[in-house]
Amino acid sequence: MKILVCISKTPDTTSKISFKDENTKFEDKGVQWIINPYDEWYALIKAIELKEKDASVVLHLITVGQNDCDPIIRKALALGGEEAIRINAESNDSYYVAAQIAAVAEQGNYDIIFTGKETLDYNGNAVGGMIAEILDLPYIALATKFELNGDKAIIQYEIEGGEEVCEVALPVVVSCQEGMATQRIPNMRGIMAARSKPLKVIDPVDATISTHVNRFEVAETKTGVTLIPADNVAALVQVLHEKIKVI
Amino acid sequence: MSVLVYIDQSEGVIKKPVYEALYYGSLLAEQLNTTANALILGEVKEDLSALGKYGIQKVYQVNHTSLSTFDSQVYAKAIADIANESNSSIIIFSHNQSGKTLAGRVAIRLQAGLVTGTIALPDTSNGFIVKKPVYGGDAFAYINITTDKKVITLNPKSISVVTKDNVAEVIPSTIEVALPKVKVMATNKTSSEVSLTEAEVVVSGGKGLKGPEHWGMLEELTKLLGGAIACSRPVADEHWRPHYEHVGQTGIQVAPEVYIAIGISGAIQHVAGINRSKNIIVINKDPEAPFFKVADYGIVGDAFEVVPKLIEEIKKLKSIV
């Protein structure tokens, strides 16, 4: 059994979001980078749990990015996985990123490819489905539970207004979200071991870059709250009725 | 070179955000001097020709037993085949669960650039520049799609729909449909009648409610407002409520007409999942709760006193109206 987990870096959730170079680039000064939480808490930890159940599982991590991603990849390796692959390229376009990961995945004959459901910066929800389509594999998005049953996977995932459970034969691509696994903190042994784990840096394959960010714009903040006294709840009901018109 | 909108349906019912996507598609077609068509996989109770009122000219319909299971591989192939057959160069999905699942696959099949979760019509004066929220809604990106074909997903509640007097032509399609590889074993739907992502009103509870036994009043309030119920992450983590009710950056993202947060302090991660709501109402006994900073209306007060009063006042108003 071989598992590939896709990892990306993202600014810490409490980072102040601003832009530089005439609003064309993210201002990364003073920003703390973290492993994208969906990739870490749900995709990677789930893969580690599967490896803990079955020691023969081979677990590889992959990222697309420049060498500033290396600390994040090492942090991920501190949690688990035997080796990591970094495709040395910019990761600004989902089509391009998916093509890179699919090229490696195809060579490696992985049984399961896990991604996070989206990254916290671009909120794209795109790469998992794209990898699956390039490799002609089934794709289960927004998974909340994952169990193996021989050469099949039993996967629970979100649908509008609830959840569904399906069975699918491996290999499969799965995008992960809350529910898949419980967050962990790397221990000292893991951190030490991660230093000597292989991190292979490979060149990207030729692929189309299909989108380009022209500029960013910081969202306007709210002007201020209208407070209603707690003993005048009727005033709030008037707002719901007359202004917001939901009653 | 026309526009094609995907009609998402489940159990024979067209999903609510689809109507907005259809209208968005027709506006985009108008902007580009072309036509907007739509496609549906499977059968619905609704009269499809009536979708003409959203500006749609043709509705391609594929009926096949394989389509009763949602397998993204099977669906994406069918959508891409119809897109090719109808000479469509822009494909639009709603940015909901199925749209998120299908858009990437269809983009690859059509070798199209993809931007997900747009909130406005693209600027096509020089390129094809799509606006979308990024960084959990703290910023917007203007992204140019440079490929000939384009796939976009539309965030629900982005534009207001205007209908006109038109009838669409329904065209049964006979494209080949593959067998699904995915087998659905079980479906669990929430008790609330309105789904969280489609609800106009979302009533959400936090740790301030002290325990799962106090959710009755929230359920009553939700029902009175015809909304959907939600919760904060700690509530889901404590298993007071199922995690599919958890809204926030790591949970479900919502953009209702009004979001009512009760006993939720308003951590950045929570706000990131709800900040596209048109109106935010916060009820919290702590006047320093960060949620008040992003709220439109607020009541500083104990939820156990305010919510029952709110229910009573709404009932009073409803008996008059």
Coordinates of C-alpha atoms in Angstrom, one line a residue:
Chain A
M1 CA 0.0 0.0 0.0
K2 CA 1.4 3.4 -1.1
I3 CA 0.0 6.7 0.1
L4 CA 0.9 10.1 -1.3
V5 CA -0.1 13.2 0.7
C6 CA -0.2 16.6 -0.9
I7 CA 1.1 19.4 1.3
S8 CA 1.1 23.1 0.8
K9 CA 2.2 26.1 2.9
T10 CA -0.2 28.8 3.9
P11 CA 0.1 31.9 6.1
D12 CA -0.9 31.3 9.7
T13 CA -4.6 31.9 10.2
T14 CA -4.0 34.9 12.4
S15 CA -1.8 36.7 9.9
K16 CA -2.6 40.2 8.8
I17 CA -3.3 40.0 5.1
S18 CA -1.7 42.8 3.0
F19 CA -0.1 43.1 -0.4
K20 CA 3.0 44.6 -2.0
D21 CA 4.3 45.5 -5.5
E22 CA 1.1 47.5 -6.5
N23 CA -1.1 44.8 -4.9
T24 CA 0.3 42.0 -7.1
K25 CA 2.1 40.0 -4.4
F26 CA 1.3 38.8 -0.9
E27 CA 3.2 40.8 1.7
D28 CA 5.0 38.0 3.6
K29 CA 7.1 40.2 5.9
G30 CA 6.5 39.0 9.4
V31 CA 4.1 36.3 8.3
Q32 CA 4.4 32.9 10.0
W33 CA 4.0 30.1 7.5
I34 CA 2.3 26.9 8.5
I35 CA 1.3 23.6 6.8
N36 CA -2.1 24.2 5.3
P37 CA -4.4 22.9 8.1
Y38 CA -6.5 20.7 5.9
D39 CA -3.4 19.0 4.5
E40 CA -1.9 18.6 8.0
W41 CA -4.7 17.8 10.4
Y42 CA -6.8 15.8 8.1
A43 CA -4.9 14.4 5.1
L44 CA -1.5 13.8 6.6
I45 CA -2.7 12.6 10.1
K46 CA -5.2 10.2 8.4
A47 CA -2.4 8.7 6.3
I48 CA -0.2 8.4 9.5
E49 CA -3.1 6.6 11.2
L50 CA -3.3 4.1 8.3
K51 CA 0.4 3.5 8.6
E52 CA 0.1 2.9 12.3
K53 CA -2.5 0.2 11.6
D54 CA -0.4 -1.4 8.9
A55 CA 3.4 -0.9 9.1
S56 CA 3.9 -2.0 5.5
V57 CA 2.2 1.2 4.3
V58 CA 4.6 3.5 2.4
L59 CA 3.9 7.1 3.0
H60 CA 5.3 9.9 0.9
L61 CA 4.7 13.6 1.0
I62 CA 4.7 16.0 -2.0
T63 CA 4.6 19.7 -2.5
V64 CA 5.0 22.1 -5.3
G65 CA 7.0 25.2 -4.4
Q66 CA 10.4 26.9 -4.1
N67 CA 12.9 26.1 -1.4
D68 CA 11.1 28.4 1.1
C69 CA 8.7 25.4 1.4
D70 CA 11.4 23.2 2.9
P71 CA 10.8 24.1 6.6
I72 CA 7.1 23.3 6.1
I73 CA 7.9 19.9 4.5
R74 CA 10.4 19.1 7.3
K75 CA 7.6 20.0 9.8
A76 CA 5.3 17.6 8.0
L77 CA 8.0 14.9 8.0
A78 CA 8.3 15.4 11.8
L79 CA 4.7 14.2 12.1
G80 CA 5.3 11.1 9.8
G81 CA 6.1 9.8 6.4
E82 CA 9.3 8.2 5.0
E83 CA 10.2 10.8 2.4
A84 CA 9.1 14.0 0.7
I85 CA 9.2 15.2 -2.8
R86 CA 9.3 18.9 -3.7
I87 CA 8.7 19.9 -7.3
N88 CA 10.8 23.0 -7.7
A89 CA 8.3 25.4 -9.2
E90 CA 5.9 28.3 -8.4
S91 CA 2.5 27.0 -7.3
N92 CA 0.1 29.8 -8.4
D93 CA -2.2 27.9 -10.8
S94 CA -4.2 24.8 -9.8
Y95 CA -4.0 23.3 -13.3
Y96 CA -0.2 23.5 -13.3
V97 CA 0.1 22.2 -9.7
A98 CA -2.2 19.3 -10.5
A99 CA -0.2 18.4 -13.6
Q100 CA 3.0 18.3 -11.5
I101 CA 1.6 16.2 -8.7
A102 CA -0.1 13.8 -11.2
A103 CA 3.2 13.3 -13.1
V104 CA 4.9 12.1 -9.9
A105 CA 1.9 10.1 -8.7
E106 CA 1.7 8.2 -12.0
Q107 CA 5.4 7.2 -11.7
G108 CA 4.9 6.1 -8.0
N109 CA 1.8 3.9 -8.4
Y110 CA 0.1 5.2 -5.3
D111 CA -3.0 3.5 -4.0
I112 CA -4.3 6.6 -2.2
I113 CA -3.7 10.3 -2.9
F114 CA -4.8 12.5 -0.1
T115 CA -5.2 16.3 -0.4
G116 CA -6.7 18.9 2.0
K117 CA -10.1 20.2 0.8
E118 CA -8.6 23.6 0.0
T119 CA -5.7 25.9 1.0
L120 CA -6.5 28.7 3.4
D121 CA -5.0 31.3 1.0
Y122 CA -6.5 30.6 -2.4
N123 CA -9.5 28.6 -1.1
G124 CA -9.5 26.8 -4.5
N125 CA -11.0 23.3 -3.9
A126 CA -9.5 22.4 -7.2
V127 CA -6.3 20.4 -7.2
G128 CA -7.7 17.0 -5.9
G129 CA -10.3 16.7 -8.7
M130 CA -7.8 17.7 -11.3
I131 CA -5.2 15.1 -10.2
A132 CA -7.9 12.5 -10.3
E133 CA -9.0 13.4 -13.8
I134 CA -5.4 13.4 -15.1
L135 CA -4.8 10.0 -13.6
D136 CA -8.4 8.8 -14.6
L137 CA -9.1 7.8 -11.0
P138 CA -12.2 8.1 -8.8
Y139 CA -12.3 11.3 -6.6
I140 CA -14.1 11.7 -3.3
A141 CA -14.2 15.3 -2.2
L142 CA -14.8 16.7 1.3
A143 CA -14.2 13.4 3.0
T144 CA -14.9 13.3 6.8
K145 CA -14.1 9.6 7.5
F146 CA -12.0 7.0 5.7
E147 CA -11.6 3.3 6.4
L148 CA -9.8 0.6 4.4
N149 CA -11.5 -2.7 3.7
G150 CA -9.1 -4.9 1.7
D151 CA -8.5 -3.2 -1.6
K152 CA -11.6 -0.9 -1.1
A153 CA -12.1 2.3 0.8
I154 CA -15.2 3.2 2.8
I155 CA -15.4 6.9 2.7
Q156 CA -17.8 9.3 4.4
Y157 CA -18.1 12.8 2.8
E158 CA -20.2 15.9 3.1
I159 CA -23.2 16.6 0.8
E160 CA -25.6 19.5 1.0
G161 CA -27.4 19.2 4.3
G162 CA -25.7 16.0 5.5
E163 CA -23.3 13.2 4.8
E164 CA -23.0 10.2 2.5
V165 CA -21.0 7.0 2.8
C166 CA -19.5 5.3 -0.3
E167 CA -17.4 2.3 -1.2
V168 CA -14.8 2.6 -3.9
A169 CA -12.0 0.4 -5.1
L170 CA -8.4 1.7 -4.8
P171 CA -6.6 3.6 -6.2
V172 CA -8.5 6.8 -5.3
V173 CA -8.0 10.5 -4.8
V174 CA -9.5 11.9 -1.6
S175 CA -9.8 15.5 -0.4
C176 CA -10.0 15.7 3.4
Q177 CA -11.7 18.0 5.9
E178 CA -12.7 18.1 9.5
G179 CA -13.6 14.7 11.0
M180 CA -10.9 12.7 9.1
A181 CA -8.4 12.7 12.0
T182 CA -7.5 14.5 15.2
Q183 CA -4.8 17.1 15.2
R184 CA -1.4 16.1 16.6
I185 CA 1.8 17.9 17.6
P186 CA 5.1 16.5 16.4
N187 CA 7.3 15.0 19.2
M188 CA 11.0 15.6 19.7
R189 CA 11.8 12.1 18.2
G190 CA 9.8 13.0 15.1
I191 CA 11.5 16.4 14.8
M192 CA 15.0 14.8 15.1
A193 CA 14.1 12.0 12.6
A194 CA 12.7 14.4 10.1
R195 CA 16.1 16.0 9.7
S196 CA 17.5 12.9 8.1
K197 CA 14.5 11.9 6.0
P198 CA 15.1 12.3 2.3
L199 CA 13.6 15.4 0.7
K200 CA 13.9 14.9 -3.1
V201 CA 13.9 18.1 -5.1
I202 CA 12.8 17.5 -8.7
D203 CA 12.2 19.7 -11.8
P204 CA 8.7 20.4 -13.0
V205 CA 7.3 18.8 -16.1
D206 CA 6.0 21.0 -18.9
A207 CA 2.4 22.0 -18.2
T208 CA 0.1 24.8 -19.1
I209 CA -0.3 27.8 -16.7
S210 CA -3.9 28.6 -17.2
T211 CA -4.5 31.5 -14.8
H212 CA -2.6 34.6 -13.7
V213 CA -3.4 36.8 -10.7
N214 CA -3.5 40.3 -12.0
R215 CA -4.0 42.0 -8.6
F216 CA -5.3 41.6 -5.0
E217 CA -7.5 43.9 -3.0
V218 CA -7.9 43.9 0.7
A219 CA -11.6 43.5 1.7
E220 CA -13.2 46.5 3.4
T221 CA -13.9 46.1 7.1
K222 CA -17.3 46.7 8.6
T223 CA -18.3 50.2 9.7
G224 CA -19.4 49.3 13.2
V225 CA -22.1 47.4 15.1
T226 CA -25.5 48.8 16.0
L227 CA -26.1 47.7 19.6
I228 CA -29.6 46.9 20.7
P229 CA -30.3 46.9 24.5
A230 CA -31.0 43.4 25.9
D231 CA -34.3 44.6 27.3
N232 CA -35.5 45.7 23.9
V233 CA -35.3 42.4 21.9
A234 CA -38.4 43.6 20.0
A235 CA -36.2 46.2 18.2
L236 CA -34.1 43.3 16.8
V237 CA -37.2 41.6 15.6
Q238 CA -38.2 44.9 13.8
V239 CA -34.7 44.9 12.1
L240 CA -35.3 41.3 11.0
H241 CA -38.7 42.2 9.7
E242 CA -38.3 45.7 8.2
K243 CA -34.6 45.9 7.2
I244 CA -33.4 42.4 6.6
K245 CA -36.9 41.2 5.6
V246 CA -36.5 37.6 6.7
I247 CA -39.7 37.6 8.7
Chain B
M1 CA -18.1 29.6 -28.1
S2 CA -21.3 29.7 -25.9
V3 CA -21.7 29.5 -22.2
L4 CA -22.9 26.3 -20.5
V5 CA -24.3 26.1 -17.0
Y6 CA -24.4 22.9 -15.0
I7 CA -27.8 22.2 -13.4
D8 CA -27.0 20.4 -10.1
Q9 CA -29.9 18.2 -8.8
S10 CA -30.4 15.8 -6.1
E11 CA -33.2 13.3 -5.8
G12 CA -35.1 15.0 -8.7
V13 CA -34.9 18.5 -7.2
I14 CA -32.8 21.3 -8.7
K15 CA -30.6 22.8 -6.1
K16 CA -31.2 26.4 -5.1
P17 CA -27.9 28.0 -6.1
V18 CA -28.4 26.7 -9.7
Y19 CA -31.0 29.4 -10.6
E20 CA -28.5 32.1 -9.7
A21 CA -25.8 30.3 -11.8
L22 CA -28.2 30.1 -14.8
Y23 CA -28.9 33.8 -14.6
Y24 CA -25.2 34.6 -14.2
G25 CA -24.5 32.4 -17.3
S26 CA -27.1 34.4 -19.3
L27 CA -25.6 37.7 -18.2
L28 CA -22.1 36.5 -19.1
A29 CA -23.4 35.3 -22.5
E30 CA -25.0 38.7 -23.1
Q31 CA -21.7 40.4 -22.2
L32 CA -19.8 38.2 -24.7
N33 CA -22.5 38.4 -27.5
T34 CA -23.2 34.7 -27.3
T35 CA -25.9 32.3 -26.0
A36 CA -26.2 30.6 -22.6
N37 CA -27.3 27.0 -22.5
A38 CA -27.5 24.5 -19.6
L39 CA -27.2 20.8 -19.0
I40 CA -28.7 18.4 -16.5
L41 CA -27.7 14.9 -15.7
G42 CA -30.7 12.9 -14.6
E43 CA -34.4 13.6 -14.3
V44 CA -36.2 16.3 -12.3
K45 CA -39.8 17.0 -11.4
E46 CA -39.5 20.6 -12.6
D47 CA -40.4 21.6 -16.2
L48 CA -36.9 22.3 -17.7
S49 CA -38.3 24.5 -20.5
A50 CA -39.3 27.0 -17.7
L51 CA -35.6 27.6 -17.1
G52 CA -35.8 29.9 -20.1
K53 CA -36.9 32.6 -17.7
Y54 CA -33.3 32.8 -16.5
G55 CA -32.1 33.6 -20.0
I56 CA -31.2 30.0 -21.0
Q57 CA -31.8 29.0 -24.6
K58 CA -31.2 25.3 -24.6
V59 CA -31.2 22.7 -21.8
Y60 CA -29.3 19.5 -22.7
Q61 CA -30.6 16.5 -20.7
V62 CA -28.8 13.2 -20.2
N63 CA -30.9 10.3 -18.8
H64 CA -29.0 7.2 -17.9
T65 CA -29.3 4.8 -15.0
S66 CA -25.5 5.3 -14.2
L67 CA -26.3 8.9 -13.3
S68 CA -28.4 7.9 -10.2
T69 CA -25.0 7.6 -8.4
F70 CA -23.0 10.7 -8.1
D71 CA -19.6 9.6 -9.4
S72 CA -17.5 12.6 -10.3
Q73 CA -15.6 10.6 -13.0
V74 CA -18.8 9.6 -14.8
Y75 CA -20.4 13.1 -14.4
A76 CA -17.3 15.0 -15.5
K77 CA -17.0 13.0 -18.7
A78 CA -20.7 13.6 -19.5
I79 CA -20.4 17.3 -18.8
A80 CA -17.2 17.7 -20.9
D81 CA -18.8 15.7 -23.8
I82 CA -21.9 18.0 -23.8
A83 CA -19.6 21.0 -23.6
N84 CA -17.7 19.8 -26.7
E85 CA -20.8 18.8 -28.5
S86 CA -22.5 22.2 -27.9
N87 CA -19.3 24.1 -28.7
S88 CA -19.3 25.7 -25.3
S89 CA -16.2 27.5 -24.2
I90 CA -17.2 28.7 -20.7
I91 CA -18.6 26.2 -18.2
I92 CA -20.3 27.5 -15.0
F93 CA -20.9 25.5 -11.8
S94 CA -22.4 26.6 -8.5
H95 CA -19.7 26.7 -5.9
N96 CA -21.4 24.0 -3.8
Q97 CA -20.4 20.5 -2.9
S98 CA -20.9 19.0 -6.4
G99 CA -19.6 22.0 -8.2
K100 CA -16.4 21.9 -6.1
T101 CA -16.1 18.2 -6.9
L102 CA -16.7 18.4 -10.6
A103 CA -15.1 21.7 -11.7
G104 CA -11.5 20.6 -11.5
R105 CA -12.2 17.4 -13.4
V106 CA -14.1 19.1 -16.2
A107 CA -11.4 21.8 -16.4
I108 CA -8.8 19.1 -17.0
R109 CA -10.9 17.3 -19.6
L110 CA -11.5 20.5 -21.5
Q111 CA -7.9 21.9 -20.9
A112 CA -9.6 24.9 -19.4
G113 CA -8.3 27.3 -16.8
L114 CA -10.3 27.2 -13.6
V115 CA -11.3 29.8 -11.0
T116 CA -13.5 28.7 -8.2
G117 CA -15.8 30.7 -6.0
T118 CA -16.2 33.9 -8.0
I119 CA -18.6 36.5 -6.7
A120 CA -19.1 38.8 -9.8
L121 CA -19.3 38.8 -13.6
P122 CA -15.8 38.7 -15.1
D123 CA -14.2 41.7 -16.6
T124 CA -13.9 40.7 -20.3
S125 CA -12.7 44.1 -21.7
N126 CA -9.1 42.9 -21.7
G127 CA -8.8 39.2 -21.0
F128 CA -11.1 37.3 -18.7
I129 CA -10.6 38.6 -15.2
V130 CA -12.5 36.8 -12.5
K131 CA -12.9 38.2 -9.0
K132 CA -12.9 35.8 -6.1
P133 CA -12.5 36.0 -2.3
V134 CA -9.2 34.7 -1.0
Y135 CA -7.5 34.4 2.4
G136 CA -10.8 33.4 4.0
G137 CA -12.6 36.5 2.7
D138 CA -10.0 39.0 4.0
A139 CA -9.0 39.9 0.4
F140 CA -10.1 39.5 -3.2
A141 CA -8.0 38.3 -6.1
Y142 CA -8.5 39.3 -9.7
I143 CA -7.5 36.3 -11.8
N144 CA -7.1 36.3 -15.5
I145 CA -7.9 33.0 -17.2
T146 CA -5.6 32.7 -20.2
T147 CA -6.8 29.5 -21.8
D148 CA -9.4 29.4 -24.6
K149 CA -11.8 27.5 -22.6
K150 CA -12.7 28.5 -19.0
V151 CA -14.4 26.9 -16.0
I152 CA -15.7 29.0 -13.2
T153 CA -17.7 28.2 -10.1
L154 CA -20.1 30.9 -8.7
N155 CA -20.3 31.5 -5.0
P156 CA -24.0 31.3 -4.0
K157 CA -25.7 34.7 -3.1
S158 CA -23.4 36.7 -5.3
I159 CA -26.0 38.3 -7.7
S160 CA -29.7 39.0 -7.6
V161 CA -31.7 37.1 -10.1
V162 CA -34.1 38.8 -12.5
T163 CA -36.4 36.6 -14.6
K164 CA -38.0 37.3 -18.0
D165 CA -40.7 35.7 -20.2
N166 CA -38.8 33.1 -22.1
V167 CA -39.0 29.4 -22.7
A168 CA -35.9 27.1 -23.2
E169 CA -35.7 24.3 -25.6
V170 CA -35.1 20.9 -23.9
I171 CA -32.7 18.7 -25.9
P172 CA -32.4 15.0 -24.9
S173 CA -28.8 13.9 -25.3
T174 CA -27.6 10.4 -26.2
I175 CA -24.0 10.7 -25.2
E176 CA -22.3 7.6 -23.8
V177 CA -22.3 7.4 -20.1
A178 CA -19.8 5.3 -18.2
L179 CA -20.5 2.9 -15.3
P180 CA -19.9 4.4 -11.9
K181 CA -17.0 3.1 -9.8
V182 CA -18.3 4.6 -6.6
K183 CA -21.1 2.8 -4.7
V184 CA -23.1 4.9 -2.3
M185 CA -23.8 2.9 0.9
A186 CA -25.7 5.4 3.1
T187 CA -27.0 8.9 3.2
N188 CA -27.6 10.9 6.4
K189 CA -29.4 14.2 6.1
T190 CA -29.7 16.7 8.9
S191 CA -32.9 17.3 10.7
S192 CA -33.2 20.9 9.5
E193 CA -35.3 21.2 6.4
V194 CA -33.1 23.9 4.8
S195 CA -29.5 23.0 4.0
L196 CA -26.9 25.1 5.7
T197 CA -25.2 26.5 2.6
E198 CA -28.5 27.4 0.9
A199 CA -30.3 28.9 4.0
E200 CA -31.3 32.6 4.0
V201 CA -31.1 32.5 7.8
V202 CA -28.4 30.7 9.8
V203 CA -28.7 30.5 13.6
S204 CA -25.5 29.4 15.1
G205 CA -24.6 28.5 18.7
G206 CA -21.3 28.4 20.6
K207 CA -19.8 27.3 23.9
G208 CA -21.7 30.1 25.6
L209 CA -24.7 27.8 25.5
K210 CA -23.1 25.6 28.0
G211 CA -24.2 22.2 26.8
P212 CA -26.1 20.2 24.0
E213 CA -29.3 20.2 26.2
H214 CA -29.7 23.9 25.6
W215 CA -30.1 23.7 21.8
G216 CA -33.9 23.4 21.9
M217 CA -34.4 27.1 22.0
L218 CA -32.0 27.5 19.0
E219 CA -33.9 24.9 17.1
E220 CA -37.2 26.7 17.8
L221 CA -35.7 30.0 16.7
T222 CA -34.3 28.5 13.6
K223 CA -37.6 26.9 12.7
L224 CA -39.5 30.2 13.3
L225 CA -37.1 32.0 10.9
G226 CA -37.1 29.1 8.3
G227 CA -33.4 28.9 8.6
A228 CA -30.7 26.3 9.2
I229 CA -28.8 25.6 12.4
A230 CA -25.1 25.7 12.8
C231 CA -22.4 25.7 15.5
S232 CA -18.9 26.8 16.3
R233 CA -15.9 24.5 16.1
P234 CA -15.6 23.9 19.9
V235 CA -19.2 22.8 20.0
A236 CA -18.6 20.2 17.3
D237 CA -15.3 19.2 18.9
E238 CA -17.2 18.5 22.2
H239 CA -19.7 16.5 20.1
W240 CA -22.6 18.7 21.3
R241 CA -23.6 18.9 17.7
P242 CA -22.6 17.0 14.5
H243 CA -19.5 18.4 12.8
Y244 CA -21.4 18.9 9.6
E245 CA -23.1 21.8 11.4
H246 CA -19.8 23.4 12.1
V247 CA -19.3 26.7 10.3
G248 CA -15.9 28.5 10.1
Q249 CA -12.7 28.5 8.2
T250 CA -12.2 24.7 8.7
G251 CA -15.9 23.9 8.6
I252 CA -18.6 24.9 6.2
Q253 CA -18.6 28.4 4.8
V254 CA -21.9 30.2 4.6
A255 CA -23.1 33.5 3.2
P256 CA -26.8 33.8 4.2
E257 CA -28.9 36.9 4.3
V258 CA -28.5 36.9 8.0
Y259 CA -26.2 35.0 10.4
I260 CA -27.2 35.0 14.0
A261 CA -24.3 34.1 16.4
I262 CA -25.4 33.1 19.9
G263 CA -22.8 32.6 22.6
I264 CA -19.9 32.6 20.0
S265 CA -16.9 34.7 20.9
G266 CA -16.0 35.2 17.2
A267 CA -12.5 33.8 16.8
I268 CA -10.8 34.8 13.4
Q269 CA -11.2 31.2 12.2
H270 CA -14.9 31.3 12.9
V271 CA -15.5 34.7 11.3
A272 CA -13.6 33.6 8.2
G273 CA -16.3 31.1 7.5
I274 CA -19.2 33.5 7.8
N275 CA -18.0 36.9 6.8
R276 CA -19.7 36.9 3.5
S277 CA -23.1 36.9 5.3
K278 CA -25.1 40.0 4.3
N279 CA -26.0 40.8 8.0
I280 CA -24.4 39.5 11.1
I281 CA -26.2 39.6 14.4
V282 CA -24.3 38.8 17.5
I283 CA -25.8 37.9 20.9
N284 CA -23.2 37.5 23.6
K285 CA -23.0 38.4 27.3
D286 CA -19.4 39.5 27.0
P287 CA -19.3 43.1 25.6
E288 CA -15.6 42.5 24.7
A289 CA -16.3 39.5 22.5
P290 CA -14.4 40.1 19.2
F291 CA -17.5 39.1 17.2
F292 CA -19.1 42.5 17.9
K293 CA -16.3 44.1 15.8
V294 CA -17.6 42.4 12.6
A295 CA -21.3 42.4 13.6
D296 CA -24.0 44.6 12.0
Y297 CA -26.3 44.3 15.0
G298 CA -25.5 43.2 18.5
I299 CA -27.2 42.5 21.8
V300 CA -25.0 42.3 24.9
G301 CA -26.9 39.9 27.1
D302 CA -27.3 36.4 28.4
A303 CA -28.5 34.0 25.6
F304 CA -30.7 32.2 28.1
E305 CA -32.7 35.4 28.6
V306 CA -32.4 37.0 25.1
V307 CA -33.2 34.0 22.9
P308 CA -36.6 33.1 24.6
K309 CA -37.6 36.7 24.4
L310 CA -36.6 36.8 20.8
I311 CA -38.7 33.7 20.1
E312 CA -41.7 35.3 21.9
E313 CA -41.3 38.6 20.0
I314 CA -41.1 36.8 16.6
K315 CA -44.2 34.8 17.5
K316 CA -46.0 38.0 18.4
L317 CA -45.0 39.7 15.1
K318 CA -46.0 36.6 13.1
S319 CA -49.4 36.5 14.7
I320 CA -50.0 40.1 13.5
V321 CA -48.4 39.9 10.0

